[in-house]
């Protein structure tokens, strides 16, 4: 589908919105601001011209926001097909994927129609994957409503469902046509989910934005949502544009995730993704300094900002078993594994480590 007119100047909410443009296999805008949902139809019309749009949302987000998006699409003459699925990670599976695909086919959705993911990362990943394979690719827009989806999953084109053997094992790279991040929606996000998103926000600060990290230390991120989210998106944009298909520098985004995923799995997902990333982020900073891989000890600052946003920085799981889980992870390459390591706040590097050195590395301090 062609870009029609990417100027938003006639749309009232655009005046105060921030726009980050991602140029990957598709070029698209990420618009971050307030009161965007009510103008969704007008934003969409600038980039796509569908006759019909499917709004995919889970059963928590649908009653909160689907009608606002639907009304704005209908005002633009777009026929709306709402689709609702059960909330939660358990829905990110092949059965839900095929249920959605059958719905698209039964309703004769065509390649010039539009599929919208309205919700958190589960909705975005499931819907994005469906859009990427339905009719070999159908126009797709992300409207993130969780902080995690706003700063991470809605941008960059990774889509997936989980298989019995593990998370995100079936998926595709499929960039959206537009990302519309209305920060007003975060007002209804439960605080546990907000904290999950904050783990990723803090990760971006450690990764490459010392000023953002300092803001998170000194102020309440809730009072600066538009600016914080757009800064995170800009960092992710640079990494996606440099390495869309995740063979090199994009792996810096895994900072805190290597151990984090193992903690999440070992807990049978009782520890949330964000909590696990927080544990992984502080552990990798502590261990890298203790192992002499970095000269500056930034773990204390990382721990205190994570704690400030209600996130844990330790767990008492056995490191040997966590390392066994890491070694089965899809991030391993042959006999080495790449870890993202903070050199200092705002500066992180990738370090290739032999897999048999991993347990010793994470034994440098208590995880
Ligand atoms: P989620 O989509 O399950 O949302 C979390 C919960 O918050 C859900 O119950 C949802 O209904 C609710 N919710 C969402 N927005 C709300 C709102 N505004 N008000 C009230 N409730 C709201 O999970 P998530 O944390 O957003 O995303 C996690 C998923 O994202 C995981 O599956 C993960 O693998 C994936 N992910 C993908 C990428 C990527 O690049 N594609 C990156 C990071 C994470
Ligand atoms: N969430 C990591 C990535 O998009 O690469």
Coordinates of C-alpha atoms and ligand atoms in Angstrom, one line a residue:
X1 CA 0.0 0.0 0.0
X2 CA 1.3 3.4 -0.9
X3 CA 2.1 6.3 1.4
X4 CA -0.6 8.8 0.6
X5 CA 0.2 12.0 2.5
X6 CA 2.2 11.9 5.7
X7 CA 1.5 15.4 6.7
X8 CA -0.7 15.6 9.8
X9 CA -0.9 19.4 10.1
X10 CA -4.6 19.5 9.8
X11 CA -5.2 17.1 12.6
X12 CA -5.8 18.9 16.0
X13 CA -4.0 16.4 18.2
X14 CA -0.9 16.5 15.9
X15 CA 0.0 20.0 17.1
X16 CA 1.5 18.7 20.4
X17 CA 2.4 15.2 19.2
X18 CA 6.0 14.0 18.7
X19 CA 6.8 12.1 15.5
X20 CA 9.6 9.6 15.1
X21 CA 10.1 8.2 11.6
X22 CA 11.4 4.7 11.1
X23 CA 13.0 3.8 7.8
X24 CA 13.3 0.1 7.5
X25 CA 11.9 -2.3 4.9
X26 CA 8.9 0.1 5.2
X27 CA 9.1 3.7 6.2
X28 CA 6.5 4.7 8.8
X29 CA 5.8 7.2 11.5
X30 CA 5.5 6.6 15.2
X31 CA 3.2 9.3 16.6
X32 CA 3.3 9.9 20.4
X33 CA 0.9 12.2 22.0
X34 CA -2.4 12.8 23.8
X35 CA -6.0 12.4 22.5
X36 CA -4.8 10.6 19.4
X37 CA -7.4 7.8 19.5
X38 CA -10.3 10.2 18.6
X39 CA -8.3 11.3 15.6
X40 CA -7.2 7.7 14.6
X41 CA -9.2 7.7 11.4
X42 CA -7.7 11.0 10.2
X43 CA -4.1 9.8 10.9
X44 CA -4.7 6.5 9.2
X45 CA -6.2 8.2 6.1
X46 CA -2.9 10.0 5.6
X47 CA -1.1 6.7 5.0
X48 CA -3.6 4.1 3.9
X49 CA -7.0 4.1 2.2
X50 CA -8.8 1.0 3.3
X51 CA -12.5 0.3 2.7
X52 CA -12.6 -1.8 5.9
X53 CA -10.5 -2.0 9.0
X54 CA -10.4 -4.9 11.5
X55 CA -9.8 -3.6 15.1
X56 CA -8.1 -6.5 17.1
X57 CA -8.1 -6.0 20.8
X58 CA -8.2 -8.2 23.9
X59 CA -11.3 -8.4 26.2
X60 CA -9.8 -5.9 28.6
X61 CA -8.7 -3.2 26.1
X62 CA -11.7 -3.6 23.7
X63 CA -14.4 -2.2 26.0
X64 CA -12.1 0.7 27.1
X65 CA -10.9 2.0 23.7
X66 CA -12.2 0.0 20.7
X67 CA -15.4 2.2 20.3
X68 CA -13.3 5.4 20.2
X69 CA -11.1 4.1 17.4
X70 CA -14.2 2.7 15.6
X71 CA -16.1 6.0 15.7
X72 CA -13.1 7.9 14.3
X73 CA -12.7 5.3 11.5
X74 CA -16.4 5.4 10.7
X75 CA -16.3 9.2 10.5
X76 CA -13.7 8.7 7.7
X77 CA -16.1 6.3 5.9
X78 CA -14.2 3.2 6.8
X79 CA -16.2 0.1 7.7
X80 CA -15.2 -1.4 11.1
X81 CA -14.9 -5.0 11.9
X82 CA -14.2 -5.5 15.7
X83 CA -12.4 -8.7 16.8
X84 CA -11.9 -9.6 20.4
X85 CA -9.7 -12.3 22.0
X86 CA -9.0 -13.3 25.6
X87 CA -6.4 -11.2 27.3
X88 CA -3.0 -12.6 28.4
X89 CA 0.1 -14.2 27.1
X90 CA -1.7 -17.6 26.8
X91 CA -3.5 -16.1 23.8
X92 CA -0.3 -15.7 21.8
X93 CA -0.6 -19.2 20.3
X94 CA -1.2 -20.8 16.9
X95 CA -4.8 -21.5 17.7
X96 CA -5.6 -17.9 18.4
X97 CA -3.6 -16.9 15.3
X98 CA -5.7 -19.2 13.1
X99 CA -8.9 -18.1 14.7
X100 CA -8.0 -14.5 13.7
X101 CA -7.0 -15.6 10.2
X102 CA -10.3 -17.4 9.7
X103 CA -12.2 -14.3 10.9
X104 CA -10.3 -12.2 8.3
X105 CA -11.2 -14.7 5.6
X106 CA -14.8 -15.1 6.6
X107 CA -15.3 -11.4 6.5
X108 CA -13.6 -11.2 3.1
X109 CA -10.9 -8.8 4.3
X110 CA -8.7 -7.9 1.3
X111 CA -5.1 -6.8 0.9
X112 CA -6.2 -3.2 0.5
X113 CA -8.1 -3.3 3.8
X114 CA -6.4 -2.7 7.2
X115 CA -5.7 -4.7 10.3
X116 CA -5.2 -2.7 13.5
X117 CA -3.6 -4.0 16.7
X118 CA -5.2 -2.0 19.6
X119 CA -3.6 -3.1 22.9
X120 CA -0.4 -4.4 24.5
X121 CA 2.4 -6.5 23.2
X122 CA 0.4 -9.7 23.0
X123 CA -2.2 -8.0 20.7
X124 CA 0.6 -6.4 18.6
X125 CA 2.6 -9.6 18.2
X126 CA -0.4 -11.8 17.4
X127 CA -2.1 -9.3 15.1
X128 CA 1.2 -8.4 13.4
X129 CA 1.9 -12.0 12.6
X130 CA -1.6 -12.6 11.3
X131 CA -1.3 -9.4 9.1
X132 CA 2.1 -10.6 7.8
X133 CA 0.8 -13.9 6.5
X134 CA -2.9 -13.1 5.7
X135 CA -3.0 -12.9 1.9
X136 CA 0.8 -12.9 2.1
X137 CA 0.8 -9.5 3.8
X138 CA -2.0 -7.0 4.6
X139 CA -1.6 -3.4 5.8
X140 CA -1.2 -3.2 9.5
X141 CA -1.2 -0.4 12.1
X142 CA -0.2 -0.6 15.8
X143 CA -2.1 1.4 18.4
X144 CA -0.2 0.5 21.6
X145 CA -2.0 0.9 25.0
X146 CA 0.6 -0.6 27.4
X147 CA 3.8 1.2 28.3
X148 CA 5.8 -1.9 27.1
X149 CA 4.1 -1.9 23.7
X150 CA 4.6 1.9 23.4
X151 CA 8.3 1.8 24.0
X152 CA 9.2 -1.6 22.6
X153 CA 6.9 -4.1 20.9
X154 CA 4.9 -1.8 18.6
X155 CA 8.0 -0.5 16.9
X156 CA 10.5 -2.5 14.9
X157 CA 8.4 -5.1 13.1
X158 CA 9.0 -8.2 15.2
X159 CA 5.8 -10.3 15.3
X160 CA 5.3 -13.8 16.8
X161 CA 3.2 -16.4 18.6
X162 CA 4.5 -18.8 21.1
X163 CA 4.9 -22.6 20.5
X164 CA 4.8 -25.4 23.1
X165 CA 8.7 -25.4 23.1
X166 CA 9.0 -21.7 23.9
X167 CA 8.2 -18.0 23.5
X168 CA 8.1 -16.2 20.1
X169 CA 9.3 -19.3 18.2
X170 CA 7.0 -18.7 15.2
X171 CA 7.0 -15.2 13.8
X172 CA 8.1 -12.8 11.1
X173 CA 9.6 -9.4 10.6
X174 CA 6.7 -7.2 9.4
X175 CA 6.9 -3.4 9.8
X176 CA 3.6 -1.6 10.5
X177 CA 2.3 1.3 8.3
X178 CA 1.9 3.5 11.3
X179 CA 2.2 3.4 15.1
X180 CA -0.2 5.7 17.0
X181 CA 0.7 5.9 20.6
X182 CA -2.0 7.8 22.6
X183 CA -0.4 8.3 26.1
X184 CA -3.8 9.0 27.6
X185 CA -4.5 5.3 27.4
X186 CA -1.8 4.6 30.0
X187 CA -4.0 6.1 32.7
X188 CA -6.0 2.8 32.9
X189 CA -3.0 0.6 32.8
X190 CA -2.6 -1.4 36.1
X191 CA 0.5 -0.4 38.1
X192 CA 2.1 -3.8 37.7
X193 CA 1.9 -3.4 33.9
X194 CA 3.2 0.1 34.2
X195 CA 6.2 -1.1 36.2
X196 CA 6.8 -3.8 33.5
X197 CA 7.1 -1.1 30.9
X198 CA 9.4 1.0 33.1
X199 CA 11.9 -1.9 33.2
X200 CA 12.2 -1.4 29.4
X201 CA 12.3 2.4 29.7
X202 CA 15.2 2.2 32.3
X203 CA 16.9 -0.3 29.9
X204 CA 16.9 2.4 27.2
X205 CA 18.5 4.9 29.5
X206 CA 21.3 2.4 30.4
X207 CA 21.7 1.5 26.8
X208 CA 22.3 4.8 25.3
X209 CA 20.7 7.8 27.0
X210 CA 22.4 9.0 30.2
X211 CA 20.1 12.1 30.3
X212 CA 17.0 10.0 30.1
X213 CA 18.4 7.8 32.9
X214 CA 19.0 10.9 35.0
X215 CA 15.5 12.2 34.4
X216 CA 14.2 8.8 35.6
X217 CA 16.3 9.1 38.7
X218 CA 15.2 12.6 39.5
X219 CA 11.6 12.9 38.4
X220 CA 8.5 10.7 38.1
X221 CA 8.3 9.3 34.5
X222 CA 4.5 9.5 34.7
X223 CA 4.8 13.3 34.5
X224 CA 6.9 13.1 31.3
X225 CA 5.3 10.3 29.4
X226 CA 5.3 11.8 25.9
X227 CA 8.9 12.8 26.1
X228 CA 10.1 9.6 27.8
X229 CA 8.3 7.3 25.3
X230 CA 9.4 9.2 22.2
X231 CA 13.0 9.1 23.4
X232 CA 12.8 5.4 23.9
X233 CA 11.2 5.0 20.4
X234 CA 14.0 7.1 18.9
X235 CA 16.7 4.8 20.5
X236 CA 14.9 1.7 19.2
X237 CA 14.5 3.3 15.8
X238 CA 18.2 3.8 15.4
X239 CA 18.9 0.2 16.3
X240 CA 16.2 -1.2 14.0
X241 CA 17.4 1.0 11.1
X242 CA 21.0 -0.2 11.6
X243 CA 20.0 -3.9 11.9
X244 CA 16.4 -4.6 11.0
X245 CA 16.8 -8.3 11.0
X246 CA 18.6 -8.6 14.3
X247 CA 21.9 -10.1 13.3
X248 CA 24.1 -7.5 15.1
X249 CA 23.6 -4.2 16.9
X250 CA 19.8 -4.7 17.4
X251 CA 20.8 -7.3 19.9
X252 CA 21.8 -4.5 22.3
X253 CA 18.1 -4.3 23.0
X254 CA 18.5 -7.7 24.8
X255 CA 20.2 -5.8 27.6
X256 CA 18.9 -7.5 30.8
X257 CA 16.9 -10.0 28.8
X258 CA 19.4 -12.9 28.6
X259 CA 19.2 -13.7 32.3
X260 CA 15.7 -12.1 32.5
X261 CA 14.1 -14.6 30.2
X262 CA 15.6 -17.5 32.2
X263 CA 14.3 -16.0 35.5
X264 CA 10.9 -15.6 33.9
X265 CA 10.9 -19.2 32.7
X266 CA 12.3 -20.6 36.0
X267 CA 9.5 -18.9 37.9
X268 CA 6.9 -20.5 35.5
X269 CA 6.0 -16.9 34.6
X270 CA 5.0 -15.9 38.1
X271 CA 7.8 -13.3 37.8
X272 CA 6.6 -10.9 35.1
X273 CA 8.7 -10.0 32.1
X274 CA 9.5 -6.5 33.4
X275 CA 10.4 -7.8 36.9
X276 CA 12.7 -10.4 35.3
X277 CA 14.3 -7.9 33.0
X278 CA 15.0 -5.7 36.1
X279 CA 16.7 -8.6 37.8
X280 CA 18.7 -9.4 34.6
X281 CA 19.7 -5.8 34.1
X282 CA 21.0 -5.3 37.6
X283 CA 22.8 -8.7 37.6
X284 CA 24.6 -8.1 34.3
X285 CA 25.8 -4.7 35.5
X286 CA 27.0 -6.1 38.8
X287 CA 28.7 -9.1 37.3
X288 CA 30.4 -7.3 34.4
X289 CA 32.1 -4.9 36.9
X290 CA 33.0 -7.7 39.3
X291 CA 34.4 -9.7 36.3
X292 CA 36.6 -6.8 35.2
X293 CA 34.8 -6.4 31.9
X294 CA 33.9 -2.7 32.8
X295 CA 35.8 -0.1 34.6
X296 CA 32.9 1.9 36.0
X297 CA 30.5 0.4 38.5
X298 CA 27.0 1.6 37.5
X299 CA 25.1 -1.2 39.2
X300 CA 24.2 0.9 42.2
X301 CA 22.5 3.6 40.2
X302 CA 20.7 1.0 38.1
X303 CA 19.4 -0.8 41.2
X304 CA 18.2 2.3 42.8
X305 CA 16.2 3.5 39.8
X306 CA 14.7 0.1 39.3
X307 CA 13.7 0.0 43.0
X308 CA 12.3 3.5 42.7
X309 CA 9.8 2.2 40.0
X310 CA 8.8 -0.8 42.1
X311 CA 11.0 -3.4 40.4
X312 CA 13.0 -6.2 42.0
X313 CA 16.8 -6.3 41.6
X314 CA 17.6 -9.8 43.0
X315 CA 16.2 -13.3 43.1
X316 CA 17.4 -16.4 44.9
X317 CA 17.1 -18.8 42.0
X318 CA 20.1 -21.2 41.4
X319 CA 22.4 -19.7 38.8
X320 CA 23.4 -23.1 37.4
X321 CA 19.8 -23.8 36.5
X322 CA 19.2 -20.3 35.1
X323 CA 22.3 -20.8 32.9
X324 CA 20.9 -24.2 31.7
X325 CA 17.8 -22.3 30.6
X326 CA 19.8 -19.6 28.9
X327 CA 21.7 -22.2 26.9
X328 CA 18.5 -23.5 25.4
X329 CA 17.4 -20.0 24.4
X330 CA 17.2 -19.1 20.8
X331 CA 19.7 -16.2 21.3
X332 CA 22.6 -18.7 21.6
X333 CA 24.9 -19.0 18.5
X334 CA 26.8 -22.3 18.4
X335 CA 29.2 -22.3 21.3
X336 CA 29.0 -18.6 22.1
X337 CA 26.4 -16.3 23.5
X338 CA 26.3 -12.5 23.1
X339 CA 25.6 -10.5 26.2
X340 CA 24.7 -6.8 26.2
X341 CA 26.9 -5.2 28.9
X342 CA 26.7 -1.6 30.2
X343 CA 30.1 0.1 30.1
X344 CA 28.6 3.0 31.9
X345 CA 25.1 4.6 32.1
X346 CA 24.2 5.5 28.5
X347 CA 26.8 3.2 26.8
X348 CA 26.4 -0.5 26.3
X349 CA 28.4 -3.0 24.2
X350 CA 27.9 -6.6 22.9
X351 CA 30.3 -9.2 24.4
X352 CA 30.6 -12.7 22.9
X353 CA 31.2 -15.2 25.6
X354 CA 31.8 -18.9 25.4
X355 CA 28.7 -20.7 26.6
X356 CA 30.8 -22.6 29.2
X357 CA 31.9 -19.3 30.7
X358 CA 28.3 -18.1 31.4
X359 CA 27.9 -19.7 34.8
X360 CA 31.2 -18.4 36.1
X361 CA 30.2 -14.9 34.8
X362 CA 26.9 -14.8 36.6
X363 CA 28.5 -16.3 39.8
X364 CA 30.6 -13.1 40.3
X365 CA 27.9 -11.7 42.6
X366 CA 24.6 -12.9 44.0
X367 CA 21.9 -12.8 41.3
Ligands
LIG1 P1 -0.2 -7.6 27.2 O1 -0.5 -7.2 25.8 O2 -0.7 -8.9 27.7 O3 -0.8 -6.4 28.1 C1 -0.7 -6.5 29.5 C2 -2.1 -6.5 30.2 O4 -2.4 -5.1 30.2 C3 -3.2 -7.2 29.5 O5 -4.0 -7.8 30.4 C4 -3.9 -6.1 28.7 O6 -5.3 -6.4 28.6 C5 -3.7 -4.9 29.7 N1 -3.8 -3.6 29.1 C6 -3.1 -3.2 28.0 N2 -3.3 -1.9 27.8 C7 -4.1 -1.5 28.8 C8 -4.7 -0.2 29.2 N3 -4.4 0.9 28.5 N4 -5.5 -0.2 30.2 C9 -5.8 -1.3 30.9 N5 -5.3 -2.5 30.7 C10 -4.5 -2.6 29.6 O7 1.4 -7.5 27.5 P2 2.5 -6.4 27.3 O8 3.2 -6.3 28.6 O9 1.9 -5.2 26.7 O10 3.4 -7.1 26.2 C11 4.0 -8.3 26.5 C12 4.2 -9.1 25.2 O11 5.0 -8.3 24.3 C13 4.9 -10.4 25.3 O12 4.2 -11.4 24.6 C14 6.3 -10.2 24.7 O13 6.8 -11.3 24.1 C15 5.9 -9.1 23.6 N6 7.0 -8.3 23.2 C16 7.2 -8.1 21.9 C17 8.2 -7.3 21.4 C18 8.4 -7.1 20.0 O14 9.4 -6.5 19.6 N7 7.5 -7.6 19.1 C19 9.1 -6.7 22.4 C20 8.8 -6.8 23.7 C21 7.8 -7.6 24.1
LIG2 N1 12.4 -6.3 21.7 C1 13.6 -6.4 21.0 C2 13.6 -6.1 19.6 O1 12.7 -5.6 19.0 O2 14.6 -6.4 18.9

